[in-house]
């Protein structure tokens, strides 16, 4: 899992993009690591995060719950957690 900072159009604004490396299953330890990293970037003042699912084959119910709870946190500060490239099999 790799997080990359991305500058946004508004000066001083940025987002983080999360990419899963290789064929990933988002469960157990990876869910905990994702939750921790999203909490850290929120604490750093980031309001936007993009999670790229192009290399994900499976996400556990705990992973879905983590994404939903973190999305609420991002929305509370005026931002959002955006999911992209989610395979049809996961949806």
CSV table of N, CA and C in Angstrom, one decimal:
chain,number,residue,atom,x,y,z
A,1,UNK,N,0.9,-1.2,0.0
A,1,UNK,CA,0.0,0.0,0.0
A,1,UNK,C,0.9,1.2,0.0
A,2,UNK,N,0.6,2.1,-0.9
A,2,UNK,CA,1.5,3.3,-1.1
A,2,UNK,C,0.6,4.6,-1.1
A,3,UNK,N,0.9,5.6,-0.3
A,3,UNK,CA,0.2,6.9,-0.3
A,3,UNK,C,1.1,7.9,-1.0
A,4,UNK,N,0.5,8.7,-1.9
A,4,UNK,CA,1.2,9.7,-2.6
A,4,UNK,C,0.4,11.0,-2.4
A,5,UNK,N,1.1,12.1,-2.1
A,5,UNK,CA,0.5,13.4,-1.9
A,5,UNK,C,0.3,14.0,-3.3
A,6,UNK,N,-0.9,14.6,-3.6
A,6,UNK,CA,-1.3,15.2,-4.8
A,6,UNK,C,-1.7,16.6,-4.6
A,7,UNK,N,-1.1,17.6,-5.3
A,7,UNK,CA,-1.5,19.0,-5.1
A,7,UNK,C,-2.9,19.2,-5.8
A,8,UNK,N,-3.7,20.0,-5.2
A,8,UNK,CA,-5.0,20.4,-5.8
A,8,UNK,C,-4.9,21.8,-6.4
A,9,UNK,N,-5.9,22.2,-7.1
A,9,UNK,CA,-5.9,23.5,-7.8
A,9,UNK,C,-5.9,24.7,-6.8
A,10,UNK,N,-6.6,24.6,-5.7
A,10,UNK,CA,-6.6,25.6,-4.7
A,10,UNK,C,-5.2,25.7,-4.0
A,11,UNK,N,-4.6,26.8,-4.0
A,11,UNK,CA,-3.2,26.9,-3.3
A,11,UNK,C,-3.2,26.4,-1.9
A,12,UNK,N,-2.3,25.5,-1.6
A,12,UNK,CA,-2.1,25.0,-0.3
A,12,UNK,C,-3.0,23.8,0.0
A,13,UNK,N,-3.8,23.4,-1.0
A,13,UNK,CA,-4.7,22.2,-0.8
A,13,UNK,C,-4.0,21.0,-1.4
A,14,UNK,N,-4.3,19.9,-0.8
A,14,UNK,CA,-3.7,18.6,-1.3
A,14,UNK,C,-4.6,17.5,-1.0
A,15,UNK,N,-4.4,16.4,-1.7
A,15,UNK,CA,-5.1,15.1,-1.4
A,15,UNK,C,-4.0,14.0,-1.3
A,16,UNK,N,-4.4,12.9,-0.8
A,16,UNK,CA,-3.5,11.7,-0.8
A,16,UNK,C,-4.2,10.6,-1.6
A,17,UNK,N,-3.4,10.0,-2.4
A,17,UNK,CA,-3.9,8.8,-3.2
A,17,UNK,C,-3.3,7.6,-2.6
A,18,UNK,N,-4.2,6.6,-2.4
A,18,UNK,CA,-3.7,5.3,-1.9
A,18,UNK,C,-3.8,4.3,-3.0
A,19,UNK,N,-2.7,3.6,-3.3
A,19,UNK,CA,-2.7,2.5,-4.3
A,19,UNK,C,-2.2,1.3,-3.6
A,20,UNK,N,-2.9,0.2,-3.9
A,20,UNK,CA,-2.5,-1.1,-3.4
A,20,UNK,C,-1.6,-1.8,-4.4
A,21,UNK,N,-0.5,-2.3,-4.0
A,21,UNK,CA,0.5,-2.8,-4.9
A,21,UNK,C,0.3,-4.3,-5.1
A,22,UNK,N,0.4,-4.7,-6.4
A,22,UNK,CA,0.2,-6.1,-6.7
A,22,UNK,C,-1.3,-6.5,-6.6
A,23,UNK,N,-1.6,-7.7,-6.7
A,23,UNK,CA,-3.0,-8.2,-6.5
A,23,UNK,C,-3.2,-8.2,-5.0
A,24,UNK,N,-4.1,-7.3,-4.5
A,24,UNK,CA,-4.3,-7.2,-3.1
A,24,UNK,C,-5.7,-7.7,-2.7
A,25,UNK,N,-5.8,-8.2,-1.5
A,25,UNK,CA,-7.0,-8.5,-0.8
A,25,UNK,C,-7.0,-7.6,0.4
A,26,UNK,N,-8.1,-6.7,0.5
A,26,UNK,CA,-8.1,-5.8,1.6
A,26,UNK,C,-8.9,-6.4,2.7
A,27,UNK,N,-8.1,-7.0,3.7
A,27,UNK,CA,-8.7,-7.7,4.8
A,27,UNK,C,-7.6,-7.7,5.9
A,28,UNK,N,-8.1,-7.9,7.1
A,28,UNK,CA,-7.2,-8.1,8.3
A,28,UNK,C,-6.2,-7.0,8.5
A,29,UNK,N,-4.9,-7.3,8.4
A,29,UNK,CA,-3.8,-6.4,8.7
A,29,UNK,C,-3.8,-5.2,7.7
A,30,UNK,N,-4.2,-5.4,6.5
A,30,UNK,CA,-4.2,-4.3,5.5
A,30,UNK,C,-5.4,-3.4,5.8
A,31,UNK,N,-6.5,-3.8,6.4
A,31,UNK,CA,-7.6,-3.0,6.8
A,31,UNK,C,-7.1,-2.1,7.9
A,32,UNK,N,-6.4,-2.7,8.9
A,32,UNK,CA,-5.9,-1.9,10.0
A,32,UNK,C,-4.9,-0.9,9.6
A,33,UNK,N,-4.0,-1.2,8.7
A,33,UNK,CA,-3.0,-0.3,8.2
A,33,UNK,C,-3.6,0.8,7.4
A,34,UNK,N,-4.6,0.5,6.6
A,34,UNK,CA,-5.4,1.6,5.8
A,34,UNK,C,-6.1,2.5,6.8
A,35,UNK,N,-6.7,2.0,7.8
A,35,UNK,CA,-7.4,2.9,8.8
A,35,UNK,C,-6.4,3.8,9.5
A,36,UNK,N,-5.3,3.2,9.9
A,36,UNK,CA,-4.3,4.0,10.6
A,36,UNK,C,-3.8,5.1,9.7
A,37,UNK,N,-3.4,4.8,8.5
A,37,UNK,CA,-2.9,5.8,7.6
A,37,UNK,C,-3.9,6.9,7.3
A,38,UNK,N,-5.1,6.5,7.1
A,38,UNK,CA,-6.2,7.5,6.8
A,38,UNK,C,-6.3,8.4,8.0
A,39,UNK,N,-6.3,7.9,9.2
A,39,UNK,CA,-6.4,8.7,10.4
A,39,UNK,C,-5.2,9.7,10.5
A,40,UNK,N,-4.0,9.2,10.1
A,40,UNK,CA,-2.8,10.1,10.2
A,40,UNK,C,-3.0,11.3,9.2
A,41,UNK,N,-3.4,11.0,8.0
A,41,UNK,CA,-3.5,12.1,7.0
A,41,UNK,C,-4.6,13.1,7.4
A,42,UNK,N,-5.7,12.6,8.1
A,42,UNK,CA,-6.7,13.5,8.6
A,42,UNK,C,-6.1,14.4,9.7
A,43,UNK,N,-5.3,13.8,10.5
A,43,UNK,CA,-4.7,14.6,11.6
A,43,UNK,C,-3.7,15.6,11.1
A,44,UNK,N,-3.1,15.4,9.9
A,44,UNK,CA,-2.2,16.3,9.3
A,44,UNK,C,-3.0,17.4,8.5
A,45,UNK,N,-4.3,17.4,8.6
A,45,UNK,CA,-5.1,18.5,7.9
A,45,UNK,C,-5.5,18.2,6.5
A,46,UNK,N,-5.3,17.0,6.0
A,46,UNK,CA,-5.7,16.7,4.7
A,46,UNK,C,-7.2,16.4,4.7
A,47,UNK,N,-8.0,17.0,3.8
A,47,UNK,CA,-9.4,16.8,3.7
A,47,UNK,C,-9.9,15.8,2.6
A,48,UNK,N,-8.9,15.4,1.8
A,48,UNK,CA,-9.3,14.6,0.6
A,48,UNK,C,-8.4,13.4,0.5
A,49,UNK,N,-9.0,12.2,0.3
A,49,UNK,CA,-8.2,11.0,0.0
A,49,UNK,C,-8.9,10.2,-1.1
A,50,UNK,N,-8.1,9.6,-2.0
A,50,UNK,CA,-8.5,8.8,-3.1
A,50,UNK,C,-7.9,7.4,-2.9
A,51,UNK,N,-8.8,6.4,-2.9
A,51,UNK,CA,-8.4,5.0,-2.7
A,51,UNK,C,-8.6,4.3,-4.0
A,52,UNK,N,-7.5,3.9,-4.7
A,52,UNK,CA,-7.5,3.3,-6.0
A,52,UNK,C,-7.6,1.7,-5.8
A,53,UNK,N,-8.7,1.2,-6.3
A,53,UNK,CA,-8.9,-0.3,-6.2
A,53,UNK,C,-8.6,-1.1,-7.4
A,54,UNK,N,-7.8,-0.5,-8.3
A,54,UNK,CA,-7.5,-1.2,-9.6
A,54,UNK,C,-6.8,-2.5,-9.4
A,55,UNK,N,-6.1,-2.7,-8.3
A,55,UNK,CA,-5.3,-3.9,-8.1
A,55,UNK,C,-5.9,-4.8,-7.0
A,56,UNK,N,-7.2,-4.5,-6.6
A,56,UNK,CA,-7.8,-5.2,-5.5
A,56,UNK,C,-8.8,-6.2,-6.0
A,57,UNK,N,-8.6,-7.4,-5.5
A,57,UNK,CA,-9.5,-8.5,-5.9
A,57,UNK,C,-10.6,-8.8,-4.9
A,58,UNK,N,-10.4,-8.4,-3.7
A,58,UNK,CA,-11.4,-8.7,-2.6
A,58,UNK,C,-11.3,-7.6,-1.5
A,59,UNK,N,-12.4,-7.3,-0.9
A,59,UNK,CA,-12.4,-6.4,0.3
A,59,UNK,C,-13.4,-7.0,1.3
A,60,UNK,N,-12.9,-7.2,2.5
A,60,UNK,CA,-13.7,-7.8,3.5
A,60,UNK,C,-14.8,-6.9,4.1
A,61,UNK,N,-15.7,-7.4,4.8
A,61,UNK,CA,-16.7,-6.5,5.4
A,61,UNK,C,-16.1,-5.5,6.4
A,62,UNK,N,-15.0,-5.9,7.0
A,62,UNK,CA,-14.3,-5.0,7.9
A,62,UNK,C,-13.7,-3.9,7.1
A,63,UNK,N,-13.2,-4.2,5.9
A,63,UNK,CA,-12.7,-3.2,5.1
A,63,UNK,C,-13.7,-2.2,4.6
A,64,UNK,N,-14.9,-2.7,4.3
A,64,UNK,CA,-16.0,-1.8,3.9
A,64,UNK,C,-16.4,-0.9,5.0
A,65,UNK,N,-16.5,-1.5,6.2
A,65,UNK,CA,-16.8,-0.7,7.4
A,65,UNK,C,-15.8,0.4,7.7
A,66,UNK,N,-14.5,0.0,7.5
A,66,UNK,CA,-13.4,1.0,7.7
A,66,UNK,C,-13.6,2.2,6.7
A,67,UNK,N,-13.8,1.9,5.5
A,67,UNK,CA,-14.0,2.9,4.4
A,67,UNK,C,-15.1,3.8,4.8
A,68,UNK,N,-16.3,3.2,5.2
A,68,UNK,CA,-17.4,4.0,5.5
A,68,UNK,C,-17.2,4.9,6.7
A,69,UNK,N,-16.6,4.4,7.7
A,69,UNK,CA,-16.3,5.2,8.9
A,69,UNK,C,-15.3,6.4,8.6
A,70,UNK,N,-14.3,6.1,7.8
A,70,UNK,CA,-13.3,7.1,7.5
A,70,UNK,C,-13.9,8.1,6.5
A,71,UNK,N,-14.8,7.7,5.7
A,71,UNK,CA,-15.5,8.7,4.8
A,71,UNK,C,-16.3,9.7,5.6
A,72,UNK,N,-17.0,9.2,6.7
A,72,UNK,CA,-17.7,10.1,7.5
A,72,UNK,C,-16.8,11.1,8.2
A,73,UNK,N,-15.6,10.7,8.6
A,73,UNK,CA,-14.6,11.6,9.2
A,73,UNK,C,-14.1,12.6,8.2
A,74,UNK,N,-13.8,12.2,7.0
A,74,UNK,CA,-13.4,13.2,6.0
A,74,UNK,C,-14.5,14.2,5.7
A,75,UNK,N,-15.8,13.7,5.6
A,75,UNK,CA,-16.9,14.6,5.3
A,75,UNK,C,-17.1,15.6,6.4
A,76,UNK,N,-16.9,15.2,7.7
A,76,UNK,CA,-17.0,16.1,8.8
A,76,UNK,C,-16.1,17.3,8.7
A,77,UNK,N,-15.0,17.2,8.1
A,77,UNK,CA,-14.0,18.3,8.0
A,77,UNK,C,-14.1,19.0,6.6
A,78,UNK,N,-15.2,18.7,5.9
A,78,UNK,CA,-15.4,19.4,4.6
A,78,UNK,C,-14.8,18.7,3.4
A,79,UNK,N,-14.3,17.5,3.5
A,79,UNK,CA,-13.7,16.8,2.4
A,79,UNK,C,-14.4,15.6,2.1
A,80,UNK,N,-13.7,14.6,1.5
A,80,UNK,CA,-14.3,13.3,1.2
A,80,UNK,C,-13.3,12.2,1.0
A,81,UNK,N,-13.7,11.0,1.1
A,81,UNK,CA,-12.9,9.8,0.7
A,81,UNK,C,-13.5,9.3,-0.5
A,82,UNK,N,-12.7,9.2,-1.6
A,82,UNK,CA,-13.2,8.9,-2.9
A,82,UNK,C,-12.6,7.5,-3.3
A,83,UNK,N,-13.5,6.6,-3.8
A,83,UNK,CA,-13.0,5.3,-4.2
A,83,UNK,C,-13.0,5.3,-5.8
A,84,UNK,N,-11.9,4.8,-6.4
A,84,UNK,CA,-11.9,4.8,-7.8
A,84,UNK,C,-11.4,3.4,-8.3
A,85,UNK,N,-11.7,3.2,-9.6
A,85,UNK,CA,-11.3,1.9,-10.2
A,85,UNK,C,-11.7,0.7,-9.5
A,86,UNK,N,-12.9,0.7,-8.9
A,86,UNK,CA,-13.4,-0.4,-8.2
A,86,UNK,C,-13.9,-1.5,-9.1
A,87,UNK,N,-13.4,-2.7,-9.1
A,87,UNK,CA,-13.8,-3.7,-10.1
A,87,UNK,C,-15.3,-4.1,-9.9
A,88,UNK,N,-15.9,-4.5,-10.9
A,88,UNK,CA,-17.3,-4.9,-10.8
A,88,UNK,C,-17.5,-6.1,-9.8
A,89,UNK,N,-16.6,-7.0,-9.7
A,89,UNK,CA,-16.7,-8.1,-8.8
A,89,UNK,C,-16.8,-7.6,-7.3
A,90,UNK,N,-16.2,-6.5,-7.0
A,90,UNK,CA,-16.3,-6.0,-5.6
A,90,UNK,C,-17.6,-5.2,-5.4
A,91,UNK,N,-18.1,-4.5,-6.4
A,91,UNK,CA,-19.3,-3.8,-6.3
A,91,UNK,C,-20.5,-4.7,-6.2
